Short mmCIF file of C-alpha atoms in Angstrom, two decimals:
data_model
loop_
_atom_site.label_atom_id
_atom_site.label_comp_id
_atom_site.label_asym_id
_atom_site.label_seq_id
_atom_site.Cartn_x
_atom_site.Cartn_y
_atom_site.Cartn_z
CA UNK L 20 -2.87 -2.56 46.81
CA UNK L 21 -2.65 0.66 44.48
CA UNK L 22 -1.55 3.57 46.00
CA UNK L 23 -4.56 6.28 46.14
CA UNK L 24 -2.98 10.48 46.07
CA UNK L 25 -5.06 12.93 47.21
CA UNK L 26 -3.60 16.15 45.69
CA UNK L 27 -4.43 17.05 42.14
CA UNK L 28 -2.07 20.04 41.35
CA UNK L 29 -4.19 21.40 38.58
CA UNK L 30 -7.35 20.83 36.38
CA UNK L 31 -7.12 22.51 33.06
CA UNK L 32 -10.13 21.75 30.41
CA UNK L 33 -10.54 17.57 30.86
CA UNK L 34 -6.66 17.36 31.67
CA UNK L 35 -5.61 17.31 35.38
CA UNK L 36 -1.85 17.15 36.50
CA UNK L 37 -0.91 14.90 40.09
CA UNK L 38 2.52 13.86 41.47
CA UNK L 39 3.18 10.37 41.36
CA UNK L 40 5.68 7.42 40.80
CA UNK L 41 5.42 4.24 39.01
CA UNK L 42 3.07 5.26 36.85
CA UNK L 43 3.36 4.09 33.10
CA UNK L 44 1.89 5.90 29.76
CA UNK L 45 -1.65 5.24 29.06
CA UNK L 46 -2.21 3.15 32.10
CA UNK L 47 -6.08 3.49 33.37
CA UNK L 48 -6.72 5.64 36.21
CA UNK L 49 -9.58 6.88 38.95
CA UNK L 50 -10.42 10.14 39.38
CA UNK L 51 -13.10 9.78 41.81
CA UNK L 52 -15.77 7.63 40.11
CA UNK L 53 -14.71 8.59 36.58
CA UNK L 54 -12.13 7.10 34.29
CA UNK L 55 -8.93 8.58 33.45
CA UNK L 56 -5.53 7.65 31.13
CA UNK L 57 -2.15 8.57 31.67
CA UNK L 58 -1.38 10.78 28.38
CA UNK L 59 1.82 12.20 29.55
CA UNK L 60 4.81 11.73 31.78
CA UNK L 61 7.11 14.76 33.03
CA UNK L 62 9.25 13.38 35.92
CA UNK L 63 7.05 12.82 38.78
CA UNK L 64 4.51 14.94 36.83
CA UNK L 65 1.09 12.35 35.54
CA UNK L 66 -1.04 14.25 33.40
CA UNK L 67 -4.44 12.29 32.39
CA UNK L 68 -7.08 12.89 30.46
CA UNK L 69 -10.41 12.34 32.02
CA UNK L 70 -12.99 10.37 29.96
CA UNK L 71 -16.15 11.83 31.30
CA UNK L 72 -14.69 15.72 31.88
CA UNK L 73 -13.61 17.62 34.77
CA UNK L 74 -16.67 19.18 35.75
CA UNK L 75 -17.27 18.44 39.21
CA UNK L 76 -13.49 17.43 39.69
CA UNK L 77 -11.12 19.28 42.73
CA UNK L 78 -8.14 19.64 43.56
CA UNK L 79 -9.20 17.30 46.70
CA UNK L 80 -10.25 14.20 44.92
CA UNK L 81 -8.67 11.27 45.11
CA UNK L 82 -6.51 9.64 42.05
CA UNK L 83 -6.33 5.92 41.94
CA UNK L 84 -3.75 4.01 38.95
CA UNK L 85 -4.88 1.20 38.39
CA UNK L 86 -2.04 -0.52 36.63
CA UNK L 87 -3.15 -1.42 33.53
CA UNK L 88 -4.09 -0.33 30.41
CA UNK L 89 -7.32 1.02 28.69
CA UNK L 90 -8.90 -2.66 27.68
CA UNK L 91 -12.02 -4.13 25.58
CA UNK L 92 -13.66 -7.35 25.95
CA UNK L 93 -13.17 -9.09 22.95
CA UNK L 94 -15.52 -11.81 21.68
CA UNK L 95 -18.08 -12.76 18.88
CA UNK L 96 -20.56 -11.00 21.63
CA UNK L 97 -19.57 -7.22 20.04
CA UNK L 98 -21.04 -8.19 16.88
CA UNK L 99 -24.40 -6.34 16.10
CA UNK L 100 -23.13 -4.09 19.41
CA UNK L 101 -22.94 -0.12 19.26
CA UNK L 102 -20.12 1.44 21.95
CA UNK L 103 -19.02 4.77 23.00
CA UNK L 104 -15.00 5.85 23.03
CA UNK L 105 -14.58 4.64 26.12
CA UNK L 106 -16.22 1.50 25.17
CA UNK L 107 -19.07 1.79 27.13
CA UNK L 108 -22.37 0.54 25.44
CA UNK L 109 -24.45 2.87 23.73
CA UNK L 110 -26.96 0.42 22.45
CA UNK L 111 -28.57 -0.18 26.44
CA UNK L 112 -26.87 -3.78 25.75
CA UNK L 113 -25.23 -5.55 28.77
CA UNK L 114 -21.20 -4.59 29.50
CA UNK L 115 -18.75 -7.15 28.37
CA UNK L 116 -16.13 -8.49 30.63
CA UNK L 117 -14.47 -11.80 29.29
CA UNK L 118 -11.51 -11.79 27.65
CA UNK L 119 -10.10 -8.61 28.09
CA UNK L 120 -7.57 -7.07 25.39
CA UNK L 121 -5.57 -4.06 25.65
CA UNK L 122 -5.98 -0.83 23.43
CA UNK L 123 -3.24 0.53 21.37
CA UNK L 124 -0.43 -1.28 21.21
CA UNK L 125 2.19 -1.85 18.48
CA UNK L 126 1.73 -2.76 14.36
CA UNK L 127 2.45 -6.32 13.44
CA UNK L 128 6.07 -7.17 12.67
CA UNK L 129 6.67 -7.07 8.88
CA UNK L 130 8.08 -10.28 8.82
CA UNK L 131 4.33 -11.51 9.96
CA UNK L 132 2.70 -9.69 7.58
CA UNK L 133 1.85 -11.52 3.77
CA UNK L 134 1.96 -8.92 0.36
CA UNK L 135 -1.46 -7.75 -0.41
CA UNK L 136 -2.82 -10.11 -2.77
CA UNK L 137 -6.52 -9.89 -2.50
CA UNK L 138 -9.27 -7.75 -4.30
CA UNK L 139 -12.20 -6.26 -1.33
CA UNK L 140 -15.25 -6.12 -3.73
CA UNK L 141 -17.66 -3.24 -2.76
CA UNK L 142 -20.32 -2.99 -5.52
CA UNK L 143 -18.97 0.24 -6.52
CA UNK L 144 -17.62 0.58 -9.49
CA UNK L 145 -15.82 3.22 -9.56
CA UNK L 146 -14.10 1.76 -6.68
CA UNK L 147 -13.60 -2.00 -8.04
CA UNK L 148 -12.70 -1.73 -11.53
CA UNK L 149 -11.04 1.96 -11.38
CA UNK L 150 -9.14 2.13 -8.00
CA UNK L 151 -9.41 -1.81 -6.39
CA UNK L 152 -9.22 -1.78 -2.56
CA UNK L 153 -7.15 -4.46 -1.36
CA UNK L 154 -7.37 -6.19 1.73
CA UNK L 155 -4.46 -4.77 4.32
CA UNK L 156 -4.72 -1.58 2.24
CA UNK L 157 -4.94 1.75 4.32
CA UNK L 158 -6.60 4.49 2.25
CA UNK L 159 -8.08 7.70 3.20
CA UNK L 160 -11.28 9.30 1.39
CA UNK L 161 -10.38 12.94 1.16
CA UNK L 162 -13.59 14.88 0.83
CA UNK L 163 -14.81 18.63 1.42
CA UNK L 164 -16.97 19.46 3.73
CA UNK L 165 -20.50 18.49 2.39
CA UNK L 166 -19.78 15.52 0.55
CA UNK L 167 -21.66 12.44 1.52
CA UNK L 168 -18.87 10.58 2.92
CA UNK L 169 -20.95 9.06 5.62
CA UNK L 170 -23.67 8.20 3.05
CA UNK L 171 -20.36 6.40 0.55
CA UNK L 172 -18.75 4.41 4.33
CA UNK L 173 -22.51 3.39 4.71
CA UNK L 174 -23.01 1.51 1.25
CA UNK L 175 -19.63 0.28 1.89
CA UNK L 176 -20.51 -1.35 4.98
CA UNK L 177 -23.97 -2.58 3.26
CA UNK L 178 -21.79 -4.44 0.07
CA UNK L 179 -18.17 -5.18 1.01
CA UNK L 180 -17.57 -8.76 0.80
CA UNK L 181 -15.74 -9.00 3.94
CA UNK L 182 -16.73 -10.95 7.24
CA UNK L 183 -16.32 -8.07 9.65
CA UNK L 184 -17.00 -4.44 9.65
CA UNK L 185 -15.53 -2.14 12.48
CA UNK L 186 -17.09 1.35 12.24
CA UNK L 187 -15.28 4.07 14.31
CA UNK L 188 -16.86 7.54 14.05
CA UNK L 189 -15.71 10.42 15.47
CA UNK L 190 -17.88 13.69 16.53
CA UNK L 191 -20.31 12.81 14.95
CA UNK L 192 -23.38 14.84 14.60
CA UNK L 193 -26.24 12.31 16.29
CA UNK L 194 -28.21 12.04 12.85
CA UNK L 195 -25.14 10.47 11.43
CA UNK L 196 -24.75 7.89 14.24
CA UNK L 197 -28.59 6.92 13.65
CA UNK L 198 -28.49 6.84 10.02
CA UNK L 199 -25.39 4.26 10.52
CA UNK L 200 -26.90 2.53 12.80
CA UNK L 201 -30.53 2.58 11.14
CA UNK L 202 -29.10 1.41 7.50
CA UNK L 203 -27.11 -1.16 8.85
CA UNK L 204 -29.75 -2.35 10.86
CA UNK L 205 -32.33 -2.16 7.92
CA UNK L 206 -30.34 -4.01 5.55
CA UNK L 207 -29.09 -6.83 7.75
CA UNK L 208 -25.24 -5.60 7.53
CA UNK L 209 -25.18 -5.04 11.65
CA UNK L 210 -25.17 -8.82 12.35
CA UNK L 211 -21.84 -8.64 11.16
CA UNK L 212 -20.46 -5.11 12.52
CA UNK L 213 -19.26 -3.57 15.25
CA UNK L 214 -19.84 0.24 16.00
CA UNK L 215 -18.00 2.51 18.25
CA UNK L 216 -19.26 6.05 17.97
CA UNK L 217 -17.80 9.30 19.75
CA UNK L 218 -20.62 12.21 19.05
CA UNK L 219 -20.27 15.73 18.76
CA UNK L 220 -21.32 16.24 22.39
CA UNK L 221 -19.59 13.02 23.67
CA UNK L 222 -15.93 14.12 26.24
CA UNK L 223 -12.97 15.33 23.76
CA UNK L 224 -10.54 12.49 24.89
CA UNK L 225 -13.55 9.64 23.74
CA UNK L 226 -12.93 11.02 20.19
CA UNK L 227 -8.84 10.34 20.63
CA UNK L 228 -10.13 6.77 21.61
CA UNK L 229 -11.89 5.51 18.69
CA UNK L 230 -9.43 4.02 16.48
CA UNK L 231 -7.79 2.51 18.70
CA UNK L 232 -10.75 0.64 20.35
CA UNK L 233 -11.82 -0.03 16.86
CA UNK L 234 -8.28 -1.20 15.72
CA UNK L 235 -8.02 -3.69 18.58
CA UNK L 236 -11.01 -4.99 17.91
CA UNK L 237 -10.51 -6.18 14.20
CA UNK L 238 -6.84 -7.04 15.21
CA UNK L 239 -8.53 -9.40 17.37
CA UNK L 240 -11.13 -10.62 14.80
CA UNK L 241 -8.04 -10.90 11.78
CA UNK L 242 -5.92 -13.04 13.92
CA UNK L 243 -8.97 -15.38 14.08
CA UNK L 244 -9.21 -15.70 10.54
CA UNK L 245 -11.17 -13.15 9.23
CA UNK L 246 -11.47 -10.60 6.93
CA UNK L 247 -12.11 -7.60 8.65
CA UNK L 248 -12.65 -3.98 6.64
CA UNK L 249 -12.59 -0.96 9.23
CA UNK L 250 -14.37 2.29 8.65
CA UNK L 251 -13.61 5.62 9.86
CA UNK L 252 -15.15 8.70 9.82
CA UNK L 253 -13.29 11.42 10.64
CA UNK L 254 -9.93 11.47 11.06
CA UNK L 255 -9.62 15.50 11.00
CA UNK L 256 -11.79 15.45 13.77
CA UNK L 257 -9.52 12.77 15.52
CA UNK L 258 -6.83 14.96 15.01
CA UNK L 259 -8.64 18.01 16.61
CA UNK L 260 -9.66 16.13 19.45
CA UNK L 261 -5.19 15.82 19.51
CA UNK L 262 -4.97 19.51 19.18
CA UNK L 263 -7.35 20.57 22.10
CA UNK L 264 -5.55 17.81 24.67
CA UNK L 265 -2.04 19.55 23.31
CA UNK L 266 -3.14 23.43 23.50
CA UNK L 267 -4.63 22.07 27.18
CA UNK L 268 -1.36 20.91 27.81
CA UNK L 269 0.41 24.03 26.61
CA UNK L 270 2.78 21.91 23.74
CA UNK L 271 4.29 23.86 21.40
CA UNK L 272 2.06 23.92 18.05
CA UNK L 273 3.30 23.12 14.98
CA UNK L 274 1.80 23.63 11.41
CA UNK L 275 -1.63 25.74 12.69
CA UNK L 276 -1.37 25.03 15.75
CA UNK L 277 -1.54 21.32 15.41
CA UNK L 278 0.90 19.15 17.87
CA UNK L 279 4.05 18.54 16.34
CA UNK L 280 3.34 14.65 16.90
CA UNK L 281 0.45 14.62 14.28
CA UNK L 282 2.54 12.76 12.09
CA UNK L 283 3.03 9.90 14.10
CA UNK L 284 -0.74 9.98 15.80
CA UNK L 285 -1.60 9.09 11.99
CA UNK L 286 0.59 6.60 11.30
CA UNK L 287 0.13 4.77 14.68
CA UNK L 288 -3.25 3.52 13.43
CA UNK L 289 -2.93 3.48 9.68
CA UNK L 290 -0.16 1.17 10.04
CA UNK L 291 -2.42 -0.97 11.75
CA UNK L 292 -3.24 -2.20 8.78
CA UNK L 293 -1.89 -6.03 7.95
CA UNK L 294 -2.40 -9.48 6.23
CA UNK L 295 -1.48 -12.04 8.35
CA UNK L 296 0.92 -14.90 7.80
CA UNK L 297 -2.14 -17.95 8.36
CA UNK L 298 -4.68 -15.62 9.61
CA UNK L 299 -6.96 -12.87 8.53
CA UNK L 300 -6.68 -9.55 7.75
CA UNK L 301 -7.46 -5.85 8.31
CA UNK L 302 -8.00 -3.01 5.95
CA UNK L 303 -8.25 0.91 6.76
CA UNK L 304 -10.65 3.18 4.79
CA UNK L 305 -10.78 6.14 6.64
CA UNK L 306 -12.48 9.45 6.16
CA UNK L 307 -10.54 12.79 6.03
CA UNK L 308 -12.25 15.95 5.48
CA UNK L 309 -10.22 18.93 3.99
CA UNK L 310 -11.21 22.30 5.48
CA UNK L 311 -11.83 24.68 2.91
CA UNK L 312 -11.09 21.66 0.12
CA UNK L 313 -7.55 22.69 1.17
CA UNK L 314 -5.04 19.50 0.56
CA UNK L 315 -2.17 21.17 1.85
CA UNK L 316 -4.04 21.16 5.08
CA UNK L 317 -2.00 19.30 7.96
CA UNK L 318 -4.23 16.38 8.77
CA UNK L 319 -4.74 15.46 4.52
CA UNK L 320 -1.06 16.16 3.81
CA UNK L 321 0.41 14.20 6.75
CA UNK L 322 -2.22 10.99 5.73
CA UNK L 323 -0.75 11.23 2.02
CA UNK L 324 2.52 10.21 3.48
CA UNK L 325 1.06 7.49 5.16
CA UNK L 326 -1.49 5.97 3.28
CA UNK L 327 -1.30 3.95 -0.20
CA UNK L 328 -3.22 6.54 -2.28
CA UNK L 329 -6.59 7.93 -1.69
CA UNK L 330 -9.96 8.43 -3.09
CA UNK L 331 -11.10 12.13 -3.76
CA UNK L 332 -14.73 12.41 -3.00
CA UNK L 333 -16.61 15.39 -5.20
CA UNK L 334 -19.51 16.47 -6.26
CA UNK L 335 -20.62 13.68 -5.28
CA UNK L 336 -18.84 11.54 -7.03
CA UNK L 337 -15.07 9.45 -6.15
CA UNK L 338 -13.23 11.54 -8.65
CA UNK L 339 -11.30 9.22 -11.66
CA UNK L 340 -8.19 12.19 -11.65
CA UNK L 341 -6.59 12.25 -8.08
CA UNK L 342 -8.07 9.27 -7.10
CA UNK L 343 -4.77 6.56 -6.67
CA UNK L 344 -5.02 2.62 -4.75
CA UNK L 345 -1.08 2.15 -5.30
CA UNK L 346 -2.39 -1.45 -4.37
CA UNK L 347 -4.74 -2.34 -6.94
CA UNK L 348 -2.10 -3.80 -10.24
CA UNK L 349 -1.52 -6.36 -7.69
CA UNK L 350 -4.92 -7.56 -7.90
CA UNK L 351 -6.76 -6.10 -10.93
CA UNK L 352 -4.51 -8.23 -13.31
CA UNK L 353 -6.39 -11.50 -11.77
CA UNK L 354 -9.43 -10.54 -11.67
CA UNK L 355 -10.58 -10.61 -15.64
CA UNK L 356 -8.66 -10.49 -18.65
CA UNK L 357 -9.82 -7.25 -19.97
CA UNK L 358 -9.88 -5.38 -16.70
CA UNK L 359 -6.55 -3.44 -16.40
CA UNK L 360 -7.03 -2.54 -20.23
CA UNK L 361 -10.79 -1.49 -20.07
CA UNK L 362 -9.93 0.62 -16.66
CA UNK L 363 -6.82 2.43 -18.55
CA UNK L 364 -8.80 3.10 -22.00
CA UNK L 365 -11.93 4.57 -20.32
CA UNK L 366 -9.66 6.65 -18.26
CA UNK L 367 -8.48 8.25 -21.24
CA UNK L 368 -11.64 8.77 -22.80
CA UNK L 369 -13.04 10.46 -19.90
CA UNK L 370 -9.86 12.60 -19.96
CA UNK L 371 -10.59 13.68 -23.60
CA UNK L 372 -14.15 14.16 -22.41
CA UNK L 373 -13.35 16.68 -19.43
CA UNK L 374 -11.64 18.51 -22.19
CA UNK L 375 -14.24 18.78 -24.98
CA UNK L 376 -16.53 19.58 -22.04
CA UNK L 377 -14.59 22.59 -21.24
CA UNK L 378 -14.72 23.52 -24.82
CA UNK L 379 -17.80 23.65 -25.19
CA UNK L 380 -18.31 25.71 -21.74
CA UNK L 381 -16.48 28.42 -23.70
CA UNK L 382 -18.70 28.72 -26.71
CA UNK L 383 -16.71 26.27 -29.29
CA UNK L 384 -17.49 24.81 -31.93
CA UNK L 385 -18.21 20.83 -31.42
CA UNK L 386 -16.32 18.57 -33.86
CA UNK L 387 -18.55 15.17 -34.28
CA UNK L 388 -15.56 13.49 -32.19
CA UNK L 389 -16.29 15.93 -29.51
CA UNK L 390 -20.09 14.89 -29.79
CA UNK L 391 -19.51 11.63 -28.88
CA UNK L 392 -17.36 12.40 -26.18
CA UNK L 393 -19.57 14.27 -24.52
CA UNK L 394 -22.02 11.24 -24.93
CA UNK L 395 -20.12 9.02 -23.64
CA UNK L 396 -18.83 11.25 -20.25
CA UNK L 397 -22.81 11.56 -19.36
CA UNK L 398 -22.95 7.73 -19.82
CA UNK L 399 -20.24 7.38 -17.98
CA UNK L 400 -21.08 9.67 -14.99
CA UNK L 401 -24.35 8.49 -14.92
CA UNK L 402 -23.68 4.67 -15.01
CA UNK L 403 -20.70 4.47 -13.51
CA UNK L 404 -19.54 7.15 -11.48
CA UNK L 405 -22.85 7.27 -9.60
CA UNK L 406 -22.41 6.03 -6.06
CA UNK L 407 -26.10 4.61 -6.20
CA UNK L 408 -24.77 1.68 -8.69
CA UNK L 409 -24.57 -1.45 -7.03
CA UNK L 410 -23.35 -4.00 -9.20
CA UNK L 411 -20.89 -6.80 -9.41
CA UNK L 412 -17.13 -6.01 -10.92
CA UNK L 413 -18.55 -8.12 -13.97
CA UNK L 414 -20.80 -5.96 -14.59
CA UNK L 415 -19.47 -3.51 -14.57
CA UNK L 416 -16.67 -4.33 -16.70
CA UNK L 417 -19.72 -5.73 -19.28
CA UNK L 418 -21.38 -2.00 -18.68
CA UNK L 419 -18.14 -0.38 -20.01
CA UNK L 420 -17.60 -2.00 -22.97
CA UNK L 421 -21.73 -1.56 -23.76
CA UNK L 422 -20.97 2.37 -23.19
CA UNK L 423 -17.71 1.91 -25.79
CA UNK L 424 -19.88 0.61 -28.40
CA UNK L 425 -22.84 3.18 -28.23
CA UNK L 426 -20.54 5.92 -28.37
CA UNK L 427 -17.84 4.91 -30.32
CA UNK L 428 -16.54 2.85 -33.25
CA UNK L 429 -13.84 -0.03 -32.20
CA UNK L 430 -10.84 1.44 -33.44
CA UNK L 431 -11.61 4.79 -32.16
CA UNK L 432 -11.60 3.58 -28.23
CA UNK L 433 -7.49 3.17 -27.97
CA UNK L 434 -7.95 -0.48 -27.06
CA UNK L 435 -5.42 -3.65 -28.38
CA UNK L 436 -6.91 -5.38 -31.43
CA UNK L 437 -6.74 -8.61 -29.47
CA UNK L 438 -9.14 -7.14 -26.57
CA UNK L 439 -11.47 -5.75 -29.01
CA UNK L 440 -11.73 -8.61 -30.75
CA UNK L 441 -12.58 -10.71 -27.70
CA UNK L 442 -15.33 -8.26 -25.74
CA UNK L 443 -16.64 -5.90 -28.31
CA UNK L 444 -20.00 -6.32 -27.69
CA UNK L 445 -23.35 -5.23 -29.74
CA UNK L 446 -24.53 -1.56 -29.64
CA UNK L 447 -26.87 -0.83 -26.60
CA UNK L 448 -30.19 -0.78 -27.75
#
């Protein structure tokens, strides 16, 4: 029988403080009818974090521990199924009780863990032929504030060849959560997804919750076999939702005013990220917005320690300069022959491009070279950089050397003799 306490020795914002013993870190607890988890230990000191709030809470109500955990029922069942942070269903779907697996625990051993091998195709290609994402990759999207980020996560949950999809947003503003959960619906990817959405209005410590009910989850699905791609959106609000629970609790800040344990919140559930040894696997993209487009700011520069590159979204577009998947040479030298040399010449065209279009922003005068650059940089941006363009990685490969040859002659492109020779195609008509 769990011991009940009937003394709560303070209630600050949704964190309240009682004195117990035996009481173990993040282990569930009652406070009254509501949920609560232990998020700190100081002596006999429990603070927890109340899932629902503490409006309504006193200093009179009874505590309960329940000895356990924060769990999710884990099953085939979640598929097509829309939760809150606390794992409650949002979708007026019935609760799910079998099979019960606990919430945040530890990354897999390295020695269990298989070298990222495989290419994730998304139908984007400035994702699969410039900057691959390979399965147990963790990459964040760094974006300003504007950017269609959710709009980008969407079309990659509508065309990434994976056989799960684990979407975890975080304060989300409630259009967002229906436009997920209306294009996923309307284009057939929610049979094979699983949402769990924290809202703008939604308790602080459900936002904290997210990743690591969505983590679990495609653990779970990866260690039975399959591939699993995870989605979240946004991390800098994850990490806010950190920063209110630590300025409740009176921690020291760090770096403005962030907990000095941001660091490690991050890594925690990047590193969740694996390829199993005769299993599945499970890949991180994760949104990261940069206040003020600032990169320096904690939550982007702590991630780039973390993480295996990133994708810059802007303007609308995932930018080819900044832009890094540290992963892909281990797949994009399988995938055709001409791939790694196409991606690396049209780089370097677009580079000369950027700079003939700054030329000409300043009033010079256009060499016929410089002409063709700047035909082939609209040709590019328009055909390939678009985030509208949903075509294979064939495709797109053939649509970049069709560009090459309306804009330039053979030996002006940069490319070996050998490749040229092989996939030099006609003029585009």
């Amino acid at each position: 029988m769990k011991k009940v306490y009937t003394k709560i020795e303070s209630i600050v914002g949704n964190v309240i403080t009682v004195r117990a013993n035996g009481v173990r870190n993040e282990d569930l607890a009652m406070v009254g009818d509501s949920y609560a988890n232990v998020i700190k230990l100081d002596g006999d000191l429990v603070y927890l974090s109340v899932f629902s709030g503490t409006q309504g809470v006193s200093t009179t109500d009874s505590v309960r521990f329940l000895g356990k955990p924060m769990m999710i029922s884990y099953s085939d069942d979640l598929l097509g199924r829309v939760f809150n942070g606390a794992g409650v269903p949002r979708d007026n779907g019935p609760s799910l009780s079998e099979n019960m697996i606990p919430i945040a625990g530890p990354s897999v051993n390295p020695a269990n863990r298989v070298v990222p091998k495989t290419m994730i195709r998304t139908g984007i290609p400035m994702i699969d032929v410039f900057n691959t994402l390979v399965e147990s990759q963790k990459l964040p999207i760094f974006s300003a504030s504007g950017e269609p980020y959710n709009e980008l996560l969407a079309r990659i949950a509508m065309q990434a060849e994976v056989d799960v999809i684990v979407l975890g947003g975080m304060g989300l503003k409630y259009d967002d959560y229906l436009f997920f959960r209306d294009t996923l619906e309307k284009n057939g990817a929610m049979g094979h997804t699983v949402m769990f959405v924290h809202t703008a209005s939604d308790p602080t410590v459900e936002c904290t919750m997210v990743p690591d009910l969505a983590l679990a989850v495609a653990e779970s699905f990866a260690l039975d076999g399959k591939r699993v791609l995870v989605l979240l959106t946004d991390m800098t609000n994850f990490a806010d939702a950190h920063k209110e629970t630590a300025i409740t609790m009176e921690q020291v800040p760090a770096n403005r005013g962030y907990p000095g344990d941001l660091y490690s919140c991050l890594a925690t559930r990047y590193e969740k990220a694996v390829d199993f040894v005769n299993a599945g696997s499970l890949t991180i993209l994760a949104v990261t917005t940069m206040p003020g487009d600032d990169v320096t700011h904690p939550v982007p520069d702590n991630t780039g320690y973390i993480t295996e590159g990133q994708y810059y979204l802007k303007n609308g577009h995932i930018e080819p300069f900044g832009s890094l998947s540290r992963l892909k040479q281990n797949v994009n030298g399988k995938t055709r022959s001409d791939h790694r040399g196409l991606m690396d010449g049209m780089i370097k065209l677009y580079s000369a491009y950027k700079e003939s279009l700054e030329k000409k922003s300043m009033g010079f005068l256009m060499s016929e070279w410089d002409e063709k650059l700047l035909k082939y940089g609209a040709l590019f941006e328009s055909k390939l950089m678009d985030l509208s363009v949903n075509i294979s990685l064939e495709e797109a490969l053939d649509l970049g050397w069709e560009i090459l040859a309306e804009c330039f002659e053979p030996n002006e492109t940069g490319l070996t003799s050998s490749l040229i020779q092989e996939r030099w195609p006609k003029p585009l008509q």
